[in-house]
Short mmCIF file of C-alpha atoms and ligand atoms in Angstrom, two decimals:
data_model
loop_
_atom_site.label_atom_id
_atom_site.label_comp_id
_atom_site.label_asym_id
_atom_site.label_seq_id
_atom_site.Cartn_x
_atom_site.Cartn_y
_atom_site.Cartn_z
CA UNK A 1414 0.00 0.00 0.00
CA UNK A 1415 1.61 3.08 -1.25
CA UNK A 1416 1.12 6.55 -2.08
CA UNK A 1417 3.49 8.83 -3.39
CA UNK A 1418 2.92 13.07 -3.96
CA UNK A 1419 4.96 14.45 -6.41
CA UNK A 1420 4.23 18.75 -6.31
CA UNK A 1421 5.00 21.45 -4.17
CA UNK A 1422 6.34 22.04 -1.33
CA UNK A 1423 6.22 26.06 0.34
CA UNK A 1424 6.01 27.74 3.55
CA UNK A 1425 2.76 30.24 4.30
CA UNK A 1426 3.38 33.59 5.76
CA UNK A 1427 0.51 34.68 7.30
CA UNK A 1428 -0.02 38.21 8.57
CA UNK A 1429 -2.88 39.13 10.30
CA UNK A 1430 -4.23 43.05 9.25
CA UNK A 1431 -6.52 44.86 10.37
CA UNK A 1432 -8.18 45.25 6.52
CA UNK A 1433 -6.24 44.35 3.35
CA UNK A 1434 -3.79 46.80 1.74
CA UNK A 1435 -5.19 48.47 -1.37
CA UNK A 1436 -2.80 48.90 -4.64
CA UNK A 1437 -0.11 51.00 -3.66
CA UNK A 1438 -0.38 50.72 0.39
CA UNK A 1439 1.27 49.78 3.21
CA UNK A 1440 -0.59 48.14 6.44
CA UNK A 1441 1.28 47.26 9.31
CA UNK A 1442 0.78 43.83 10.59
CA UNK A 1443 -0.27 42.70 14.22
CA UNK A 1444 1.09 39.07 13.93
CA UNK A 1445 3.55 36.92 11.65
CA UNK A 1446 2.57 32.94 11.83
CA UNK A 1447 4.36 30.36 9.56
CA UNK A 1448 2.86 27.70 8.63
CA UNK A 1449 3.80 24.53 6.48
CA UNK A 1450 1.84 24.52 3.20
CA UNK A 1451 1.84 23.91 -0.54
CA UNK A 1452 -0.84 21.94 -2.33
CA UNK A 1453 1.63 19.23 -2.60
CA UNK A 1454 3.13 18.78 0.40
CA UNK A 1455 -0.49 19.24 2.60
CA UNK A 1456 -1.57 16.25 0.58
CA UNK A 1457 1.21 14.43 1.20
CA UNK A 1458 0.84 15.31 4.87
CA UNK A 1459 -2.94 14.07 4.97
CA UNK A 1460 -2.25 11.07 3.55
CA UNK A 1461 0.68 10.32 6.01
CA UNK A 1462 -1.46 10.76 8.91
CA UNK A 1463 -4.13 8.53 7.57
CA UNK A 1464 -1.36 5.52 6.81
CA UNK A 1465 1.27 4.52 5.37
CA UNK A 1466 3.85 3.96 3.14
CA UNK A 1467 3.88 7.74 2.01
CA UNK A 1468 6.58 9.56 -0.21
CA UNK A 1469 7.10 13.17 -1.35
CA UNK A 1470 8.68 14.25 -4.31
CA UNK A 1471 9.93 17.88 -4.71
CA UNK A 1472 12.17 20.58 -4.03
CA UNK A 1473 12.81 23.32 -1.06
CA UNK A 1474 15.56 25.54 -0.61
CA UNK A 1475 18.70 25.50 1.09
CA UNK A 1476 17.58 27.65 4.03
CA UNK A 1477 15.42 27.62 7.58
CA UNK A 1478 12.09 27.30 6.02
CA UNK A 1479 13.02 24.45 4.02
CA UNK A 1480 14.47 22.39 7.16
CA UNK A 1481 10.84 23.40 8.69
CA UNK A 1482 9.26 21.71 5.49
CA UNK A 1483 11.19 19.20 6.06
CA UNK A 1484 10.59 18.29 9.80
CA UNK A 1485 6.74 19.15 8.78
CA UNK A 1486 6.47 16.43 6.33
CA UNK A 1487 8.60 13.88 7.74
CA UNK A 1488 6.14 15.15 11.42
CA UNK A 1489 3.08 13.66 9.38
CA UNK A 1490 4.77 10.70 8.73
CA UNK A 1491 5.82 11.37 5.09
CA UNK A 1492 9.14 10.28 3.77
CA UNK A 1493 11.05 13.15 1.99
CA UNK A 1494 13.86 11.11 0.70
CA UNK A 1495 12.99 12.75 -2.51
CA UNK A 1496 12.58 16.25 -1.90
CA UNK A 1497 15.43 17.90 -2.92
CA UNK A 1498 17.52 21.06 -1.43
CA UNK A 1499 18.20 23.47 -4.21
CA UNK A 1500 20.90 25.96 -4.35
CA UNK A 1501 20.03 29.34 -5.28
CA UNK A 1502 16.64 29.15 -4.78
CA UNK A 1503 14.74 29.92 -1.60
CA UNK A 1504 11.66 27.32 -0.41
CA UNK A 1505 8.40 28.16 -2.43
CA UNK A 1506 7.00 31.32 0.00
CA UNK A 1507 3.13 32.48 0.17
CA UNK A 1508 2.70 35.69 1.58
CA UNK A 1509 -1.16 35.56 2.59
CA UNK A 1510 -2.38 39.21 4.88
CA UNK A 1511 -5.71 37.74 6.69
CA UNK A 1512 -7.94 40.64 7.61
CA UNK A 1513 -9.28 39.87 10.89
CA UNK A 1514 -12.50 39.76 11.63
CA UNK A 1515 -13.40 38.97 7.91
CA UNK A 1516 -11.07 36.07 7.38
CA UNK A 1517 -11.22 37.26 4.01
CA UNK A 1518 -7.40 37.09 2.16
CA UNK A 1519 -4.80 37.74 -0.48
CA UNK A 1520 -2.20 35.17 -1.95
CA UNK A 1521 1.11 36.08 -3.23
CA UNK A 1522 2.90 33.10 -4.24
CA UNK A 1523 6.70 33.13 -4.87
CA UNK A 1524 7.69 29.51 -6.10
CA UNK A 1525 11.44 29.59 -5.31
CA UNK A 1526 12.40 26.06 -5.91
CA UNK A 1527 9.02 24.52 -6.43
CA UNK A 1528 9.87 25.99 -10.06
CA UNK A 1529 13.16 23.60 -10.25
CA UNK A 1530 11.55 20.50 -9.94
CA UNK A 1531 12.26 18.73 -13.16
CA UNK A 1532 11.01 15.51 -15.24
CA UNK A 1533 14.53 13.42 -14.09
CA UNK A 1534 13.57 14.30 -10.16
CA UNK A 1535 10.24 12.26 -11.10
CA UNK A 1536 11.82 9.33 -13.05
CA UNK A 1537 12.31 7.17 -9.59
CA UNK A 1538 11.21 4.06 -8.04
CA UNK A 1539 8.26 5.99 -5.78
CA UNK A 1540 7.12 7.02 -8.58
CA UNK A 1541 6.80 4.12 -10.61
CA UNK A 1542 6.01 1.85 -7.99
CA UNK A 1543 3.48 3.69 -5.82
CA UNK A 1544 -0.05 2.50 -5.92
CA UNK A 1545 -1.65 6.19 -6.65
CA UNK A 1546 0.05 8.97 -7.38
CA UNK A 1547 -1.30 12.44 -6.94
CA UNK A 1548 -0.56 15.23 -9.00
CA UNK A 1549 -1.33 18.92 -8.90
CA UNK A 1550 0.15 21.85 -11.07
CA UNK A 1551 1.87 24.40 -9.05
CA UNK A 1552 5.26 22.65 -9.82
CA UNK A 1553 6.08 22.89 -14.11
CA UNK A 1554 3.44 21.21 -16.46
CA UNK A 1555 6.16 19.35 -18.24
CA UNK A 1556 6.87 17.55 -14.74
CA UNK A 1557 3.86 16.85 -13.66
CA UNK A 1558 3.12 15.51 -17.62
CA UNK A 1559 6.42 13.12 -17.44
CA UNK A 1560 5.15 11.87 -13.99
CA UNK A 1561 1.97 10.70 -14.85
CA UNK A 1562 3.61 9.38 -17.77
CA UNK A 1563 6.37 7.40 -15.86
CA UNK A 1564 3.55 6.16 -13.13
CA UNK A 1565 2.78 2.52 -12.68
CA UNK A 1566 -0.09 2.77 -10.37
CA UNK A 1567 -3.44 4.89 -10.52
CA UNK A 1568 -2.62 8.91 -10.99
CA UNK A 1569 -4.99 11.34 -9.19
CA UNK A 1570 -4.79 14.63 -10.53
CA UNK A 1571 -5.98 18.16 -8.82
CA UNK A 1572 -6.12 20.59 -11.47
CA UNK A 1573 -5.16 23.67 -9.29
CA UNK A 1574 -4.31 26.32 -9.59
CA UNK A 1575 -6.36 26.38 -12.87
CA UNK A 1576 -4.19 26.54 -15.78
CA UNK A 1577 -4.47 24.96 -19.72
CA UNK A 1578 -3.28 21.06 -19.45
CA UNK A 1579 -0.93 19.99 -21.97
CA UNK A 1580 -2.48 17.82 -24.98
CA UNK A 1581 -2.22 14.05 -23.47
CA UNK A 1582 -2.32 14.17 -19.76
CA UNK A 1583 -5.97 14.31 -19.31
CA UNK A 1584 -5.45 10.94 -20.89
CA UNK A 1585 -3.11 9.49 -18.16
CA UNK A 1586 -5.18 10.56 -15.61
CA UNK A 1587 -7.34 8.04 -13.51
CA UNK A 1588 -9.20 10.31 -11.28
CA UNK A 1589 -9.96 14.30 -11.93
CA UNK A 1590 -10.52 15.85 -8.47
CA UNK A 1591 -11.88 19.81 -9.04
CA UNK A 1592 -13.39 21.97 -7.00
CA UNK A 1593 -16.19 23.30 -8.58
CA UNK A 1594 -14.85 26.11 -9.81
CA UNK A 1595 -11.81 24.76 -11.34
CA UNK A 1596 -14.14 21.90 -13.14
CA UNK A 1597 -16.03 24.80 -14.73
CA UNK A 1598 -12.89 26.73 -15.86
CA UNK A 1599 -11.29 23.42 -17.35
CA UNK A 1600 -14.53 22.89 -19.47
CA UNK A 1601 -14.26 26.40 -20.73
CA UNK A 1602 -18.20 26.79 -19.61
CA UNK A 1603 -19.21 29.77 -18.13
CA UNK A 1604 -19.58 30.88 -14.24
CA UNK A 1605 -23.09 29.75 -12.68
CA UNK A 1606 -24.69 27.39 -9.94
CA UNK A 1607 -25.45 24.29 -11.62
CA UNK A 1608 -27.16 20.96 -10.18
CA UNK A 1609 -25.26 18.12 -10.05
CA UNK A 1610 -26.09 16.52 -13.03
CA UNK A 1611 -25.14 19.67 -15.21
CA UNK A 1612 -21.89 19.11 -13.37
CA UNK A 1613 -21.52 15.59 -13.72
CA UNK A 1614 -21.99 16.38 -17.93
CA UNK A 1615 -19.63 18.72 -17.77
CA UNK A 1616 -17.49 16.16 -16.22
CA UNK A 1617 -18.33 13.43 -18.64
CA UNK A 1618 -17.46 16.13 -21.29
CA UNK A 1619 -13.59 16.60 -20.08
CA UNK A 1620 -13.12 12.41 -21.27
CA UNK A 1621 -11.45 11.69 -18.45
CA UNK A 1622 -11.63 8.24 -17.21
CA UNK A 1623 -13.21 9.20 -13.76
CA UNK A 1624 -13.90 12.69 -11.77
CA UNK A 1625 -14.88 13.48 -8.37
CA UNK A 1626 -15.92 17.09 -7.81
CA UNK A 1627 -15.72 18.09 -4.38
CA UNK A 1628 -18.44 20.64 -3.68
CA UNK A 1629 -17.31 22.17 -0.21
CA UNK A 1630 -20.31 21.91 2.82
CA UNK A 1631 -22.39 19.80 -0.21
CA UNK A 1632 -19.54 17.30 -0.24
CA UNK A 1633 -18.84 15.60 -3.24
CA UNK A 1634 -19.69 14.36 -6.74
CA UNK A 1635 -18.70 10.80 -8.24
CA UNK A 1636 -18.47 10.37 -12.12
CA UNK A 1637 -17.52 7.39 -12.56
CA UNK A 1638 -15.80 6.49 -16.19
CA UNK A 1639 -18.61 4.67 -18.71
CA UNK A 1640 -22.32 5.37 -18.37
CA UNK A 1641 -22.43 4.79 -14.67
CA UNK A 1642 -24.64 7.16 -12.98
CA UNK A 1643 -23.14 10.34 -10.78
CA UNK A 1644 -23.30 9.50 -6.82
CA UNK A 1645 -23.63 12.59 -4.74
CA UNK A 1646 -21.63 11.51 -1.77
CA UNK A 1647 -23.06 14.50 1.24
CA UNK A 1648 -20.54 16.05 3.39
CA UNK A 1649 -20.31 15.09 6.67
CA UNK A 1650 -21.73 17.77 9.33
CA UNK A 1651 -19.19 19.32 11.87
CA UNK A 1652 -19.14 22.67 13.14
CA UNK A 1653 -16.60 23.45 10.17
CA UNK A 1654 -13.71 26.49 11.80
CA UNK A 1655 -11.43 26.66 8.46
CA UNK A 1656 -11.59 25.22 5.33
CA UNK A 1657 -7.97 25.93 4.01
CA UNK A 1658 -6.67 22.81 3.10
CA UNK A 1659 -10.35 20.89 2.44
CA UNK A 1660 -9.84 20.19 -0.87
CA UNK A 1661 -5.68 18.87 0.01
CA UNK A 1662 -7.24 16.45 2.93
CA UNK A 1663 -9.86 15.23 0.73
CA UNK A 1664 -7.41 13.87 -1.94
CA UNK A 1665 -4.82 12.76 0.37
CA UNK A 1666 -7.69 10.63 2.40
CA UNK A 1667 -8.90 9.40 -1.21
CA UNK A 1668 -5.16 8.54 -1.86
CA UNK A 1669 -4.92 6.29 0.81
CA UNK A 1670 -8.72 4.91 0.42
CA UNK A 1671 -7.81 3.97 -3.13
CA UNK A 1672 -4.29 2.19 -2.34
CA UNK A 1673 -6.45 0.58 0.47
CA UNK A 1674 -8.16 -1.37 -2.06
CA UNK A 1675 -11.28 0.70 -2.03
CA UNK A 1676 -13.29 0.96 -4.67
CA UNK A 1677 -14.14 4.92 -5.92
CA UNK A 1678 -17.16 5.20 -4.01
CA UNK A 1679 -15.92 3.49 -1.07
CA UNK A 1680 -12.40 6.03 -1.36
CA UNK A 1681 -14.94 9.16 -1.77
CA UNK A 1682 -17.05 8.62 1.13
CA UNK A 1683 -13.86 7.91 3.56
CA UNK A 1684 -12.15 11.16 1.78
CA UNK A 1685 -15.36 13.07 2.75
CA UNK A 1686 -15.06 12.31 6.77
CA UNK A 1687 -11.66 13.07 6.63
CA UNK A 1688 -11.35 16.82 5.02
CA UNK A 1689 -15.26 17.56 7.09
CA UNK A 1690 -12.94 16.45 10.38
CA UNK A 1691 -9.92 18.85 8.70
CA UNK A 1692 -12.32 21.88 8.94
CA UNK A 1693 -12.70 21.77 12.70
CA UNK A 1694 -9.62 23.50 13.18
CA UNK A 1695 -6.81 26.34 11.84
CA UNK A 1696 -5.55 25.89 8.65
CA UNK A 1697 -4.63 23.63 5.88
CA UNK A 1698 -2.55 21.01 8.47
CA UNK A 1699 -4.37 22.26 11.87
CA UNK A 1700 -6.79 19.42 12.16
CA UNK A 1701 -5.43 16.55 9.55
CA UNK A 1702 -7.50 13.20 10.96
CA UNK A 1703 -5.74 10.11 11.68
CA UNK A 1704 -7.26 6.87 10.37
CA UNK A 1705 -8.88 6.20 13.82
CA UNK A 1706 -10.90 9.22 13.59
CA UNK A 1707 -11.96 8.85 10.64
CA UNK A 1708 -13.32 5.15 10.87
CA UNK A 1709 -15.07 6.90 14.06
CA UNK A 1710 -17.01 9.01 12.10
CA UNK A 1711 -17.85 6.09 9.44
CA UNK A 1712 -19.15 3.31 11.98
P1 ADP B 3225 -11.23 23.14 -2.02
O1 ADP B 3225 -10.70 23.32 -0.62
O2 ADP B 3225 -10.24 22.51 -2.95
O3 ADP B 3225 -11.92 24.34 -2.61
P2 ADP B 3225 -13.84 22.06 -1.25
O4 ADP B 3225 -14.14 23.39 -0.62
O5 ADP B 3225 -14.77 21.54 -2.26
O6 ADP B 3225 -12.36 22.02 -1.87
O7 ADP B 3225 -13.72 21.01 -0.05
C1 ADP B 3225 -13.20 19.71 -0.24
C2 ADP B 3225 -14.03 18.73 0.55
O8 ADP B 3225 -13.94 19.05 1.94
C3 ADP B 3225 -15.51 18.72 0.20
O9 ADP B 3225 -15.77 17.83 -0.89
C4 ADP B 3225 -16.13 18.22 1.50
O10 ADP B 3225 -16.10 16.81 1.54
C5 ADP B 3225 -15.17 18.77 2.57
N1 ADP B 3225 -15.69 20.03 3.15
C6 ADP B 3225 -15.37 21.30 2.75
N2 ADP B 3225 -16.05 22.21 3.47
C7 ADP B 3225 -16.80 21.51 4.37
C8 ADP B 3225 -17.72 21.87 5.43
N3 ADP B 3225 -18.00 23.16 5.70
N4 ADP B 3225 -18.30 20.86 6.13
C9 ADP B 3225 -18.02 19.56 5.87
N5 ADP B 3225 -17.17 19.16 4.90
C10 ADP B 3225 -16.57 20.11 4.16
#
């Protein structure tokens, strides 16, 4: 049973403001908080607390906030044998001001060495031998296009932060997992609320061989390859504090629910009480579930 991440690794800066700055202006901060992050790495975190046999691949920098990626990861049980120090380039940064009372945000993200991480760093043994892989795209598309290509197991991919695929690695991908809002933008339809089955055709439209669109407090939406019908798996209820990082537990949990040997439903619906227990506390890795509390929630 194995699961290996190969995308980014970065460290959030969070600063806490009073109200965001406008173009041209300077705030002054109350509070600094670091936090480990990067759309990779949290899903390579969720997925080590839920079991394992979990590997990263990527790339920090050479400085302090790559050593606290690293002691982050390898916290959550991930092994970073494969995440690379790079010289010259500092570990991916976001800058994110949080207006208090609000919540409401801003992202600057500076890669740094995320940007490094190349098709040879990908051509390795967790790679090719890992039962699921999971992708994203905030490390280069030719990278994450030679790992899906070079994978021997099922590849999950997140397409986030929206951005036009390359032709060919739709068709290497197993399971789609948008949000909502990145399913619309990759089927080039227009904003809207749609019902589920508009969703699920939109879906079918994309010819991947499955998609599960996760759909926030509605939970999430299984379209299954063929003519199958669409499931609507519903979220589980918690008194939800932050949902940074949902979306990052939810394919980490269905990561480890597929290499489990369960089938997509049966992955969905355990991916669902994870990233529902994820939002009951502070940010993307404040609340990760171990497999315990998870098969708490499902009994
Ligand atoms: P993203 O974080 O990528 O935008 P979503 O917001 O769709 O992704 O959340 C991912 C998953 O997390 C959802 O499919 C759902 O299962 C779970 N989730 C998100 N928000 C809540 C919530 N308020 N209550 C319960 N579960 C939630």
């Amino acid at each position: 049973m194995s699961v290996t991440v190969v995308g980014s690794v970065n460290e959030d800066v969070l600063v806490a403001v009073d109200r965001l700055p406008g173009r041209g202006e300077t705030v002054v901060g109350r509070s600094v908080t670091r936090a480990p992050g990067g759309k990779g790495a949290n899903q390579a975190a969720a997925a080590g607390l839920l079991g394992p046999g979990v590997h990263m691949v990527g790339r920090v920098g050479e400085d302090a906030a790559g050593d606290r990626q690293l002691a982050a990861l390898a916290g959550s049980r991930v092994n970073v044998s494969r995440v690379h120090r790079t010289p010259g380039l500092p570990t991916g940064t976001a800058t994110i001001p949080v207006e208090e009372g609000s919540g409401e945000n801003l992202i600057v993200v500076a890669p740094g060495a995320n940007e490094a991480l190349s098709p040879a760093d990908v051509d390795v043994e967790p790679v090719h031998r890992a039962d699921v892989l999971l992708l994203q795209l905030e490390v280069p598309l030719e990278t994450v296009q030679a790992a899906a290509t070079a994978a021997g197991g099922t590849v999950v991919l997140t397409p986030a932060p929206p951005r036009a695929l390359p032709d060919g690695l739709l068709s290497r991908v197993d399971v789609l997992v948008p949000n909502e809002h990145e399913l619309v933008q990759l089927a080039g339809a227009a904003p809207g609320d749609r019902t589920p089955a508009e969703l699920a055709a939109l879906a079918r439209g994309l010819g991947v061989r499955a998609v599960v669109v996760t759909l926030g407090a509605r939970g999430a939406l299984v379209v299954p390859s063929g003519d199958g019908p669409a499931l609507l798996q519903e979220a589980l209820a918690v008194d939800a504090v932050d949902t940074t990082g949902a979306g990052d537990c939810f394919t980490g949990a269905l990561a480890q629910g597929l290499a489990g040997g369960a089938d997509l439903a049966g992955a969905v619906r355990y991916a669902v009480a994870a990233a529902a227990l994820s939002t009951t506390g502070p940010g993307a890795r404040g609340a990760l579930p171990g497999d315990d509390d998870v098969r708490a929630v499902l009994d």
